[in-house]
Coordinates of C-alpha atoms and ligand atoms in Angstrom, one line a residue:
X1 CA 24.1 8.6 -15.1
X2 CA 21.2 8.0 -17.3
X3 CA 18.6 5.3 -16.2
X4 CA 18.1 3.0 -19.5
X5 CA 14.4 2.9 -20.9
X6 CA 13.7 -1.1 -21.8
X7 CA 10.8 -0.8 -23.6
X8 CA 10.3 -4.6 -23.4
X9 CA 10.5 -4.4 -19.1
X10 CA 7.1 -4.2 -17.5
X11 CA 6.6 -1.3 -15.5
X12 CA 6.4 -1.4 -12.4
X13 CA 5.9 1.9 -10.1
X14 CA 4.8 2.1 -6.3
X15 CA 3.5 4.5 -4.0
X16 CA 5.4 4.2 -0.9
X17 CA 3.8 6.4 1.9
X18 CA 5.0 6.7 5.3
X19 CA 1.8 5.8 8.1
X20 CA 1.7 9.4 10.0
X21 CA -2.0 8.7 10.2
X22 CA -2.8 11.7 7.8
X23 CA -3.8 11.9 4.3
X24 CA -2.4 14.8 2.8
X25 CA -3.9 15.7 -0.7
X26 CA -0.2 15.2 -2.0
X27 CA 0.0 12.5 -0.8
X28 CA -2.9 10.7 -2.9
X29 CA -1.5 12.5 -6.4
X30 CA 1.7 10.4 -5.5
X31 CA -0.4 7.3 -5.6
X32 CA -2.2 8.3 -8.5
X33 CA 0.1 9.4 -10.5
X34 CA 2.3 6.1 -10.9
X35 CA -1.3 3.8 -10.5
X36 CA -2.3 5.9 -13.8
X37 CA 0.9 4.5 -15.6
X38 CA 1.0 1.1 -14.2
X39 CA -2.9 0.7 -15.6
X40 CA -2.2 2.6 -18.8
X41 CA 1.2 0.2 -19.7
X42 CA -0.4 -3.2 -18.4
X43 CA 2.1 -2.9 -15.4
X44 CA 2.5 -3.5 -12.1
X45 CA 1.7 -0.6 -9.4
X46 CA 2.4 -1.5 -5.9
X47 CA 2.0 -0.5 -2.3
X48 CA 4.7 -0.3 0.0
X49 CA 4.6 0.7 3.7
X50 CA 7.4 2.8 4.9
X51 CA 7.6 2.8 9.0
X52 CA 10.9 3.2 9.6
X53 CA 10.6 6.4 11.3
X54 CA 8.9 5.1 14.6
X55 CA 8.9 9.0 15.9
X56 CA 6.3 9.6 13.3
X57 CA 4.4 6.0 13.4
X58 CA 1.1 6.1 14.5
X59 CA -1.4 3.0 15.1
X60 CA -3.8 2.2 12.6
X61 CA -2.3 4.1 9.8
X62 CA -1.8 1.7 7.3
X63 CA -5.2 0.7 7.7
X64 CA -6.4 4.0 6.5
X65 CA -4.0 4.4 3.6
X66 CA -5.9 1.2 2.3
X67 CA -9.4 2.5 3.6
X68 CA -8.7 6.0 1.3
X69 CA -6.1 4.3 -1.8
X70 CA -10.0 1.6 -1.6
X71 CA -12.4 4.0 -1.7
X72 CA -10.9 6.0 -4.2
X73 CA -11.0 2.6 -6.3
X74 CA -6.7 3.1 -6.4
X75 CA -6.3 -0.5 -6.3
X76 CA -2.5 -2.6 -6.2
X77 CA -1.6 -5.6 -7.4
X78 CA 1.4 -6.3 -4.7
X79 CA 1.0 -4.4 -1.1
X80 CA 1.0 -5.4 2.8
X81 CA -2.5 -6.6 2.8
X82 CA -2.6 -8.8 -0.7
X83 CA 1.2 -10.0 -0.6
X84 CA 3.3 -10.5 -4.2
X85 CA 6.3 -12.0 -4.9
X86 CA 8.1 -9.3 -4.0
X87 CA 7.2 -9.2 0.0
X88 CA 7.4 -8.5 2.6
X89 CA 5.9 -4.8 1.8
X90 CA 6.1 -3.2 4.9
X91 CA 9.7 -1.6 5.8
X92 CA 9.4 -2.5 9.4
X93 CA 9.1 -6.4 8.0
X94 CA 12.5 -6.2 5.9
X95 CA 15.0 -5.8 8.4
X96 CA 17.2 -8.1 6.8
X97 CA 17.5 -7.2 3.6
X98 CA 18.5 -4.0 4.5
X99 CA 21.4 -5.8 6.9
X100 CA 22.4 -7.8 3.7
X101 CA 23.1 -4.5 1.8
X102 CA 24.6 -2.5 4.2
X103 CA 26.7 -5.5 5.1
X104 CA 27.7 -5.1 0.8
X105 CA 28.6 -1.9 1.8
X106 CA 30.5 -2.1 4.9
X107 CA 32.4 -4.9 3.3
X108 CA 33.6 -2.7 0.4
X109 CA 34.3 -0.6 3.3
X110 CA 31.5 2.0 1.8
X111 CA 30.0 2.4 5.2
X112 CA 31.2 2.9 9.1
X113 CA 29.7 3.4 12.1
X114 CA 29.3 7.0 13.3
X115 CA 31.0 7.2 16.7
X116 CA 30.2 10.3 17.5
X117 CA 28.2 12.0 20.6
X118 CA 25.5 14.1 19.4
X119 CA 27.5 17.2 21.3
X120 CA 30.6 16.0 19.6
X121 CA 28.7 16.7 16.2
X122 CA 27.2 20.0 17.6
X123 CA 30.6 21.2 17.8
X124 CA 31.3 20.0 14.0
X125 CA 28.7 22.2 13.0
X126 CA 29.6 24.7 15.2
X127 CA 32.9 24.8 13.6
X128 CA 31.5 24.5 10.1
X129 CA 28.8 27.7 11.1
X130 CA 32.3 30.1 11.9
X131 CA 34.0 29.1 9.0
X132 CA 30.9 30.1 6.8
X133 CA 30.8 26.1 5.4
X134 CA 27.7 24.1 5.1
X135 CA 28.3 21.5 7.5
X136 CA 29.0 17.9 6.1
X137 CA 29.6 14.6 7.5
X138 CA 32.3 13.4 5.1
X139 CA 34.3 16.5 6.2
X140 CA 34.4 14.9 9.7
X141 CA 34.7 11.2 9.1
X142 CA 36.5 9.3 11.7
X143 CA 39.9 8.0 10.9
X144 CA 39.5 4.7 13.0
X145 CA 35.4 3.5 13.3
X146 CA 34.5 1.2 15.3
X147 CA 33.2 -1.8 14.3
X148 CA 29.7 -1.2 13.5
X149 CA 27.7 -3.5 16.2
X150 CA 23.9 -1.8 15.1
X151 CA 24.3 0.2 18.3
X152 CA 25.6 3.4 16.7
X153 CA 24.8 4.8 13.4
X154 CA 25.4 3.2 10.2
X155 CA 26.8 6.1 7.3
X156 CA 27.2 5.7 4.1
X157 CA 31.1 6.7 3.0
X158 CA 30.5 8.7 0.1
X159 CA 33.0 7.2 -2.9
X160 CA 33.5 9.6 -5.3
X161 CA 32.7 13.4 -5.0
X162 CA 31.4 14.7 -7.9
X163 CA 28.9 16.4 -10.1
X164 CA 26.3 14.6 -10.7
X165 CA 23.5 14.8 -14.3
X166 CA 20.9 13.1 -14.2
X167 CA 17.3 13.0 -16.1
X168 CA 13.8 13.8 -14.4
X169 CA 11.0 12.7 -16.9
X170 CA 9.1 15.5 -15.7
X171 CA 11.5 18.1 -14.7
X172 CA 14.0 17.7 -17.4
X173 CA 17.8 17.3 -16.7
X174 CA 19.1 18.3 -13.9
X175 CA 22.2 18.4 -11.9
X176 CA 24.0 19.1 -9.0
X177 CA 27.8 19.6 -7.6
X178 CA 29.7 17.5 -4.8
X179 CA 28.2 19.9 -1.9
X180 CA 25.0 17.8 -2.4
X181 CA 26.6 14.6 -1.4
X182 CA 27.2 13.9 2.1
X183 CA 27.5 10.7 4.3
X184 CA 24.1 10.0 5.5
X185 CA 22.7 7.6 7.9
X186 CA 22.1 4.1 6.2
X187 CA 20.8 2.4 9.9
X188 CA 20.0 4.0 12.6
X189 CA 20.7 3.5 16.5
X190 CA 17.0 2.0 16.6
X191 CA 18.5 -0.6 14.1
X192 CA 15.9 0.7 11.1
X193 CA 17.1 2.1 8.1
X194 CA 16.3 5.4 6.5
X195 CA 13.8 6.1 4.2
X196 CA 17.2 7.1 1.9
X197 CA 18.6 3.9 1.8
X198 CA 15.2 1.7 2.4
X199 CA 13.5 3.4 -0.5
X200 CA 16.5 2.5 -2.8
X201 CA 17.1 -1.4 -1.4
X202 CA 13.2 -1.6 -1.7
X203 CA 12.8 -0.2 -5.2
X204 CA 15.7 -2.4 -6.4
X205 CA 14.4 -5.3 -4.5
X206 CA 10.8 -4.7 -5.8
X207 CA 12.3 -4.6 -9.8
X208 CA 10.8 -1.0 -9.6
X209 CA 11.1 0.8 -13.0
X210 CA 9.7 4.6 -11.8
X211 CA 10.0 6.0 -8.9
X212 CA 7.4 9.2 -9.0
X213 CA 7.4 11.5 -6.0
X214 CA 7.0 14.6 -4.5
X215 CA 9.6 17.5 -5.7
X216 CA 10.8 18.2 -2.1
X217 CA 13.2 14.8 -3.0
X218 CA 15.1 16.3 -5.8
X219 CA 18.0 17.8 -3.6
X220 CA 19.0 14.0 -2.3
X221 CA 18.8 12.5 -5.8
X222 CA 22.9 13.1 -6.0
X223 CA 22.7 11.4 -3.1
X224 CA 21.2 8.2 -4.3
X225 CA 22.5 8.6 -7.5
X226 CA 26.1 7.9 -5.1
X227 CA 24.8 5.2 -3.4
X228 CA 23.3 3.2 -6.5
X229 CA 26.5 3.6 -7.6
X230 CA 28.1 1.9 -4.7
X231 CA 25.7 -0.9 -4.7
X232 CA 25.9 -1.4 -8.5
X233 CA 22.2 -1.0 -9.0
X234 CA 20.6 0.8 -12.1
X235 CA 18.8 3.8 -10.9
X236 CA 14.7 3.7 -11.9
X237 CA 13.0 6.1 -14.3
X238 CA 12.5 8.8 -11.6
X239 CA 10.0 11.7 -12.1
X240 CA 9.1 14.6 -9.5
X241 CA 5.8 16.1 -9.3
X242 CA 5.4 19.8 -8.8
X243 CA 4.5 21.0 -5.6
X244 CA 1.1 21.9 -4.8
X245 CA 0.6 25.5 -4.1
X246 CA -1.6 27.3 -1.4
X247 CA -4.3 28.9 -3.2
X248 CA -2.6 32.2 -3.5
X249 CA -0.1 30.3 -5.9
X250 CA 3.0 31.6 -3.7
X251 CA 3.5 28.8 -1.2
X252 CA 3.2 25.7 -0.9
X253 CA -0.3 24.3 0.1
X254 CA -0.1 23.5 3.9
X255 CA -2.9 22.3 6.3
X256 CA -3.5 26.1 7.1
X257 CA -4.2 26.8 3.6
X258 CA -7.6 24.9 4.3
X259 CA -6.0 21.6 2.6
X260 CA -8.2 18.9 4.0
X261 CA -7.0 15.2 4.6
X262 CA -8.7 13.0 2.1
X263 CA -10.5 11.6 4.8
X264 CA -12.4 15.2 5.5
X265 CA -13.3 15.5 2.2
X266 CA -14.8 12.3 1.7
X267 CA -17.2 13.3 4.8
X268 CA -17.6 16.0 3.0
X269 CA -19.6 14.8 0.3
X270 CA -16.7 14.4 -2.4
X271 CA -17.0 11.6 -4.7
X272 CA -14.2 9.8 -5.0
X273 CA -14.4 10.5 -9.2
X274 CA -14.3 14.3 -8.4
X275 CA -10.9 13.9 -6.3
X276 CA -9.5 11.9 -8.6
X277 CA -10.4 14.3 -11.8
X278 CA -9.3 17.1 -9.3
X279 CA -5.7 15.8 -8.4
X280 CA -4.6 14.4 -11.9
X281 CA -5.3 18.2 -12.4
X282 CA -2.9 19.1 -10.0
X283 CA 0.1 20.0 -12.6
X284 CA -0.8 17.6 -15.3
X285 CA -3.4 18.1 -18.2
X286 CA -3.8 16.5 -21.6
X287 CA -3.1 19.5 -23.9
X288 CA -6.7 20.3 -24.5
X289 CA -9.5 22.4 -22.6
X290 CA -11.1 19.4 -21.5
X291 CA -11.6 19.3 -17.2
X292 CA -13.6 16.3 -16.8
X293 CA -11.8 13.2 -17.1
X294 CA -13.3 10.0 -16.6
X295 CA -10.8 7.6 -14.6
X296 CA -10.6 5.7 -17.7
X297 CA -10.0 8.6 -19.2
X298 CA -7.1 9.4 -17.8
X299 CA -5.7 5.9 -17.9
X300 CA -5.6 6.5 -21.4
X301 CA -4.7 9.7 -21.8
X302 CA -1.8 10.2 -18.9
X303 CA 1.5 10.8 -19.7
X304 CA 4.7 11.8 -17.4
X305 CA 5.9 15.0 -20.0
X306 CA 2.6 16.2 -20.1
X307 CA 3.5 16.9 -16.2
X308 CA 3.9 20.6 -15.6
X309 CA 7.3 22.0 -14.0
X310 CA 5.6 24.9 -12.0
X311 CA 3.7 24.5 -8.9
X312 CA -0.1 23.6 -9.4
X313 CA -2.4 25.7 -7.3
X314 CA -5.0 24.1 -5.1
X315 CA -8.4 25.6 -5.9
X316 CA -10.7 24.2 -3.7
X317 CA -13.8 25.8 -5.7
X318 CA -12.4 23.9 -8.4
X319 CA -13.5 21.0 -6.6
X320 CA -16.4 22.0 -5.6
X321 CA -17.4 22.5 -9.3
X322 CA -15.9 19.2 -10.4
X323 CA -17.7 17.6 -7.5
X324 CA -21.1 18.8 -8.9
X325 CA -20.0 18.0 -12.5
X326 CA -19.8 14.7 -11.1
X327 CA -23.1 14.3 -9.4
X328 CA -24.9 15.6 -11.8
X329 CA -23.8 12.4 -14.2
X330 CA -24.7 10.1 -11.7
X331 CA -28.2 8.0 -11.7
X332 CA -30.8 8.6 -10.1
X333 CA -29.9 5.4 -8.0
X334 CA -26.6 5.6 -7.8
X335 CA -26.8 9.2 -6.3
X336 CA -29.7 7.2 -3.8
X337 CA -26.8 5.4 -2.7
X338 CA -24.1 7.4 -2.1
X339 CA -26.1 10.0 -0.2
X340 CA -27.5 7.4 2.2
X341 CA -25.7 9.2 5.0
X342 CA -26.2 12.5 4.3
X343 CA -30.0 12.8 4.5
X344 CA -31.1 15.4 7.2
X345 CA -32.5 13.8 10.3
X346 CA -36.2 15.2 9.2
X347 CA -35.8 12.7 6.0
X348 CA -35.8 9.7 8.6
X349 CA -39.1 8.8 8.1
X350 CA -39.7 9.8 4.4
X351 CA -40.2 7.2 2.0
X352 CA -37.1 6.0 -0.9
X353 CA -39.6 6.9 -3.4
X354 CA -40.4 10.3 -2.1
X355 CA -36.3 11.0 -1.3
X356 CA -35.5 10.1 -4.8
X357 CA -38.1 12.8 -6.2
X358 CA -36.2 15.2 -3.9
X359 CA -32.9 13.9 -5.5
X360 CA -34.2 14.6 -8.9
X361 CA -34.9 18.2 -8.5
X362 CA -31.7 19.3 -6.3
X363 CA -29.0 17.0 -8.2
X364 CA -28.2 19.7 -9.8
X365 CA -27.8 22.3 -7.3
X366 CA -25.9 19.9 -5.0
X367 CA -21.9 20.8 -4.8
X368 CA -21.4 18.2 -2.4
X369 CA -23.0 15.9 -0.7
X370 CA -23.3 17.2 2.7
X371 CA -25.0 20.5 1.3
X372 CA -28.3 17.6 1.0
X373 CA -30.0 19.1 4.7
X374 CA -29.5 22.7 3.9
X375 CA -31.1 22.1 -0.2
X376 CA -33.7 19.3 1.4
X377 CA -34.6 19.7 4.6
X378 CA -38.2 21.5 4.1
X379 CA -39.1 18.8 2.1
X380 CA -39.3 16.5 5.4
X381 CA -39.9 19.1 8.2
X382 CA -41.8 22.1 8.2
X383 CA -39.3 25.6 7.9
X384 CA -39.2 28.4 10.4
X385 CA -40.4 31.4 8.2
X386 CA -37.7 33.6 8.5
X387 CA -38.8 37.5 7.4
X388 CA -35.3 38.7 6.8
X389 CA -34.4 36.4 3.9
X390 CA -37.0 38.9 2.4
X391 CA -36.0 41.8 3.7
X392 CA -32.7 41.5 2.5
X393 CA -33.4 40.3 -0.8
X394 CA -33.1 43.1 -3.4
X395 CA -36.0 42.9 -5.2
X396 CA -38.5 42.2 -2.5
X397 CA -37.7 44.8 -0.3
X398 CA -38.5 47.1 -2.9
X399 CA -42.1 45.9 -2.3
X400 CA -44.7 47.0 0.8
X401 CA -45.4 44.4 3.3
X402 CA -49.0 45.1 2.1
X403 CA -47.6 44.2 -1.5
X404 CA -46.3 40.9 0.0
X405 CA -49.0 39.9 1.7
X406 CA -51.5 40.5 -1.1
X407 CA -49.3 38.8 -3.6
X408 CA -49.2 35.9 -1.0
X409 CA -52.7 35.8 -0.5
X410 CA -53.2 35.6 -4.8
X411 CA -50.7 32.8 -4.7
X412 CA -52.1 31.1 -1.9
X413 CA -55.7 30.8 -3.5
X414 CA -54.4 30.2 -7.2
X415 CA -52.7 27.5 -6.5
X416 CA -55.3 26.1 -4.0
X417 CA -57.9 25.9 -7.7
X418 CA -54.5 24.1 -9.7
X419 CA -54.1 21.2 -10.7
X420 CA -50.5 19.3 -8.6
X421 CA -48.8 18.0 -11.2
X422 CA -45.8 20.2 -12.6
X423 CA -47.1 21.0 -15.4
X424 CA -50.8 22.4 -14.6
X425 CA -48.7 24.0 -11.9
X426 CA -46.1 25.8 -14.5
X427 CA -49.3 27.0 -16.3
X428 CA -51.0 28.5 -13.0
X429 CA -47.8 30.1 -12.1
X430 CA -47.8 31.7 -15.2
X431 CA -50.9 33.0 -15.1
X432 CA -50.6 34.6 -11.4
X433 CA -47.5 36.7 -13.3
X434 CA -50.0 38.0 -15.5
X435 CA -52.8 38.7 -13.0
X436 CA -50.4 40.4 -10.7
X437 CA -48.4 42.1 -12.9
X438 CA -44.9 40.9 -11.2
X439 CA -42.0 39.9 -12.6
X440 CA -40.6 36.1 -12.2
X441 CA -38.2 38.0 -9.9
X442 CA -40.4 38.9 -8.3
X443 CA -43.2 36.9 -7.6
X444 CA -41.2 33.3 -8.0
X445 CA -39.1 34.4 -5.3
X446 CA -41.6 35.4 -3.1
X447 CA -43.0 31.9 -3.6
X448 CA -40.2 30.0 -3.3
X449 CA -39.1 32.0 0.4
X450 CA -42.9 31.3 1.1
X451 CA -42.8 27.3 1.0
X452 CA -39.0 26.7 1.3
X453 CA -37.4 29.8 4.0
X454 CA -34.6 28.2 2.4
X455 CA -31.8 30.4 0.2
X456 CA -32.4 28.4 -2.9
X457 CA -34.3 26.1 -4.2
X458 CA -35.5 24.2 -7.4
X459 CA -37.4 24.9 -9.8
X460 CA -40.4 25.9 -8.5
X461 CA -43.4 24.8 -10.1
X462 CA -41.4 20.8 -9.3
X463 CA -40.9 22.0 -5.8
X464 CA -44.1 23.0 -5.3
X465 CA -45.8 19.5 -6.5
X466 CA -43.7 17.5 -4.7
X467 CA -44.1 19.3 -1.5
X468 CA -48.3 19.0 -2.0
X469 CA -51.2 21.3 -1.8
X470 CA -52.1 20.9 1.7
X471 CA -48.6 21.8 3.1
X472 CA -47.9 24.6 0.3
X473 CA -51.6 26.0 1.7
X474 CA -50.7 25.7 5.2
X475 CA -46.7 27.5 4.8
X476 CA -48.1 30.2 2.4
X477 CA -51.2 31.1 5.4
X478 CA -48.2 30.3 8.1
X479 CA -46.1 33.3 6.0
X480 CA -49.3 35.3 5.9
X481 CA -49.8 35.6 9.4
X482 CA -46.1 36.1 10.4
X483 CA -45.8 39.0 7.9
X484 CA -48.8 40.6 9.4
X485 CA -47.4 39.5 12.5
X486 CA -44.1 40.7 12.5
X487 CA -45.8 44.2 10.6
X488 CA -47.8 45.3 13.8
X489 CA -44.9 44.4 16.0
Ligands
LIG501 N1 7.8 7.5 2.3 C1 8.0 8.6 1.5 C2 6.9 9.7 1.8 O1 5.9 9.3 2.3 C3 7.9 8.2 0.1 C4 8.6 8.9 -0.9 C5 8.8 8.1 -2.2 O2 7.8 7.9 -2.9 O3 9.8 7.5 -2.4 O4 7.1 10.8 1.4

């Protein structure tokens, strides 16, 4: 059965997750990917809360599915929290419209209560397991139910076994034979329905036009497909998204695989435009080499066939270097604000002024923003000189520790005569390579260990100025006398 495409119907998708209290990564391409079309075809995108599975339910969940969905600016026009005309949107809150279709059901006598023990169904499968036959339901289905009272089961009586074709806008057509269709659970003992017949009362409820998900639902689609049938509902538009591999490309991308919860990332230092370029990556991409995609960007430029089949591999790197793609666009201000909590203790007392001139010259370097206290920190606090960042760099082990300190000692009293601006200092720097002979290699490096101790830094006539004569004096003297130090030793 092929869902019909109105043209003239407004869209109206939904991400629906289920409050376990962890954001996976998949999760938030679930959300985005049907926001993305809502916004793009002046449509509707809506959240829905699905809670059903108490087992799984933890506190405060919902709260940060609307904290993350917030700060990644994914915003709904219907959900728990704003209300719509479509409400209630939390499963736990709909109790009776699920009653109302199941009672459609039972009355076409399309559903019956299970009565069996759970070791009278062990034995079923059991039974199934020696004859070498998937075990299903239907093949046991009670001759007599009881009336269903809510105390046992609810199942769904499958009507018609079949094959059953159906169309995935991104996974093309598809279809699957009678052994996918079974009678599952419609209400549980607990009274709550199942996210397989919540999520299909809900979307027709909810006037739901595409359903996008993960592609872990495809094998119950037949399934659904059966019960829409039943209850005389038009299936939505319904897309899977490809799974998202580990970074080896040959599973799929688990928490072991170093796949943080959106949450982790966000302390991390990832912007919330990076993600968001980073996941509409994940298995979709507009046909050209572009990477960086603007949010409105990719309102504009999203489409459900330009969703790849095959698994997307998670490349956190990739992120990484999105991440500083995006910092590096940011203001000068705007990057002020967004690193506010990030600043190394030592920064405490340190003026906005001075911090921003900090910003300026490691914007660039920064991947995230948590790396700001390992690229800042000697700009508040004095470093530790630390001899075997030059012992182990190639070039400058080359050297004596005579040729160090001499070359420290030339540095030290150039730049004592220069002016502090940048630019007097570029000029002195230049001239101390041609008085000594070194290389920029060389001699920058030495410099930049010198005043920093730190593994990188920026450039180094800016970092110099910034950090001021008296201090650049008193950590070039400071690595003087621990080189000569640390020689006698
Ligand atoms: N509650 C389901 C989940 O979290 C939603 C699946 C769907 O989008 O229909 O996986």
């Amino acid at each position: 059965m092929m869902p019909e495409k109105t043209q003239s119907k407004t869209i109206r998708t939904r991400f629906a997750p289920s409050p376990t209290g962890y954001i996976h990564i998949g999760n938030v391409r679930s959300a985005l990917f049907p926001w993305l079309l809502a916004r793009q075809q002046n449509g509707k995108f809506i959240l829905r809360i699905e809670d059903t599975d108490q087992a799984r339910f933890v506190e405060g969940a919902t709260e940060l599915v609307i904290n993350t969905l917030g700060w990644l600016g994914i915003a709904w026009d219907e959900g728990p929290d704003i209300g719509g005309d479509f409400g209630p949107y939390t499963q736990t809150e709909r109790k009776d419209h699920y009653l109302k279709w199941a009672q459609k059901l039972i009355d076409k006598g399309l559903a019956y209560a299970d009565p069996y023990t759970v070791d009278e169904v062990e034995a079923f499968r059991t039974e199934a397991k020696n004859n070498k036959k998937a075990f299903l339901y239907r093949d046991y289905r009670p001759e007599n139910p009881p009336t269903w009272d809510g105390t046992k089961p609810l199942r769904f009586k499958v009507p018609e076994i079949k094959r059953y074709s159906w169309h995935d806008e991104v996974m093309g057509d598809l279809s699957a034979g009678p052994e996918a269709l079974d009678d599952f659970i419609l209400i549980k003992s607990d009274g709550l329905p199942t996210y397989n017949f919540a999520h299909i009362v809900d979307d027709a409820e909810m006037d739901i036009t595409h359903i996008i998900r993960g592609l872990e639902y495809i094998p119950s689609i037949p399934k659904y497909l059966s019960l829409y049938e039943a209850l005389e509902l038009q299936p939505p538009i319904m897309a899977c998204l490809p799974h998202i591999l580990a970074p080896d490309g040959k599973k799929k991308l688990g928490k072991r695989d170093g796949a943080k919860s959106v949450d982790e990332y966000r302390t991390e230092g990832i912007l919330p435009e990076a993600l968001i370029n980073f996941l509409a990556s994940l298995g979709w991409n507009d046909g050209t080499e572009q990477e960086i995609f603007t949010v409105d960007e990719l309102i504009e430029k999203f489409s459900l066939n330009r969703v790849q089949r095959s698994g997307a591999r998670f490349d956190e790197q990739r992120l990484s270097w999105m991440n500083g793609q995006w910092i590096r666009k940011l203001t000068i201000d705007d990057l002020f604000e967004r690193v506010r909590n990030f600043w190394p203790e030592s920064a405490e007392q340190a003026s906005d002024e001075f911090k921003k001139q900090v910003l300026v010259l490691v914007q660039d370097r920064l991947k995230t923003l948590a790396e700001l206290p390992l690229l800042t920190s000697y700009f508040f606090t004095e470093p530790t000189p630390d001899w075997q960042m030059i012992n182990d760099n190639k070039q400058l082990s080359k050297l004596s520790r005579d040729e160090i300190i001499s070359l420290l000692k030339t540095a030290q009293s150039a730049l004592l005569a220069s002016e502090y601006d940048a630019e007097s200092l570029q000029a002195t720097l230049n001239t101390l390579l041609e008085t000594t002979g070194q290389k920029p290699g060389i001699l920058f490096s030495l410099i930049r260990f010198a005043i920093s101790w730190a593994p990188f830094s920026p450039a180094l006539n800016d970092t110099i100025s910034i950090i001021g004569s008296t201090k650049v004096q008193a950590r070039l003297q400071l690595a003087i006398d621990t080189g000569l130090k640390e020689q006698t030793e």
